């Protein structure tokens, strides 16, 4: 992670933590900083109330105690969800879903590379078959990552049949991990959900689906979450991937998104490069966020 990530609260909180004492300004500034970082009004109020109560209880006047309390509360709340990827099946099938442009294909490239560095064999399936360019984009990433790819035999081929062929190839070759790229846009949401449902049914004829990862663009924060609602309601999502944290000022979204969806964050993307993907570690994240 970058030394001073854009989503860090560092600048917004520096004034508070450097002040000589705790007073009313402390609470106003803390509230403003948390709202700006997209924690959302409800979570912000809960956090500020809890720190105020603890400050009263311990009778401290040292703003650095506020910082420590904030870091501990954020870590405790982030850690309520299990970020572990469940990839023990062979093959382990991972479906990657989300609206257009959030970073699904890029994430698959980075994720394939991440798995290859742990010596897992990987095949990716190009089940976003609508545009030839989408298939080529995935193929480029697969090559860079050292993964194999199953492409549609023709443009517009049924995405479910590509997914089927990808799992079939993995079983035939003994490949450990299958990652399926999917479309983010159809003329109706219902159409897209039907397509995903069909992909799942067809894949499950061959192997259980280990993970359905919903990709969310962190720069759109809580607004972007609304667009992804259909996936959460109908998609059988098992985990979240937050992308573009490198360009986001919305570090608080990380906490809000888990609590709003009840789903764990499993991966975070912080750049367009092949190595810019990491697992999600609440302790590390809370430290970087609060300082
Ligand atoms: P898809 O439509 O969901 O498959 O999205 P793409 O993978 O094609 O990505 C859309 C754009 O977001 C591309 O320009 C990517 O380079 C960019 N992108 C994806 N992930 C990240 C990230 O973590 N950080 C940044 N800065 N850009 C990203
Ligand atoms: P627009 O006119 O460019 O906005 O395209 P539409 O959204 O109306 O889609 C035209 C057709 O392409 C529809 O029948 C959709 O089923 C299909 N379509 C659109 N986007 C995608 C996509 O991302 N993947 C797949 N597989 N099909 C798509
Ligand atoms: Mg894509």
Tab-separated table of C-alpha atoms and ligand atoms in Angstrom, residues 100 128-130 159 183-187 195, ligand 2:
chain	number	residue	atom	x	y	z
A	100	UNK	CA	-19.682	-2.197	-16.167
A	128	UNK	CA	-18.515	-11.526	-21.227
A	129	UNK	CA	-19.025	-12.487	-24.829
A	130	UNK	CA	-20.840	-9.415	-26.088
A	159	UNK	CA	-21.944	-16.849	-21.773
A	183	UNK	CA	-20.928	-9.042	-18.423
A	184	UNK	CA	-21.886	-5.964	-16.464
A	185	UNK	CA	-24.646	-4.637	-18.632
A	186	UNK	CA	-27.731	-5.902	-20.379
A	187	UNK	CA	-30.693	-3.905	-21.573
A	195	UNK	CA	-27.827	-14.682	-17.509
B	2	LIG	P1	-26.742	0.000	-26.271
B	2	LIG	O1	-27.810	0.228	-27.301
B	2	LIG	O2	-25.343	0.139	-26.792
B	2	LIG	O3	-26.966	0.746	-24.986
B	2	LIG	O4	-26.842	-1.555	-25.927
B	2	LIG	P2	-27.999	-2.259	-25.057
B	2	LIG	O5	-27.678	-2.130	-23.630
B	2	LIG	O6	-29.341	-1.845	-25.557
B	2	LIG	O7	-27.780	-3.772	-25.478
B	2	LIG	C1	-27.967	-4.259	-26.786
B	2	LIG	C2	-27.979	-5.770	-26.735
B	2	LIG	O8	-26.704	-6.236	-26.335
B	2	LIG	C3	-28.970	-6.275	-25.742
B	2	LIG	O9	-29.761	-7.265	-26.377
B	2	LIG	C4	-28.150	-6.925	-24.632
B	2	LIG	O10	-28.658	-8.206	-24.359
B	2	LIG	C5	-26.765	-7.048	-25.204
B	2	LIG	N1	-25.737	-6.569	-24.268
B	2	LIG	C6	-25.499	-5.315	-23.871
B	2	LIG	N2	-24.451	-5.224	-23.055
B	2	LIG	C7	-23.986	-6.461	-22.905
B	2	LIG	C8	-22.890	-7.012	-22.176
B	2	LIG	O11	-22.128	-6.353	-21.480
B	2	LIG	N3	-22.712	-8.370	-22.284
B	2	LIG	C9	-23.540	-9.160	-23.018
B	2	LIG	N4	-23.290	-10.459	-23.064
B	2	LIG	N5	-24.560	-8.657	-23.719
B	2	LIG	C10	-24.795	-7.330	-23.671
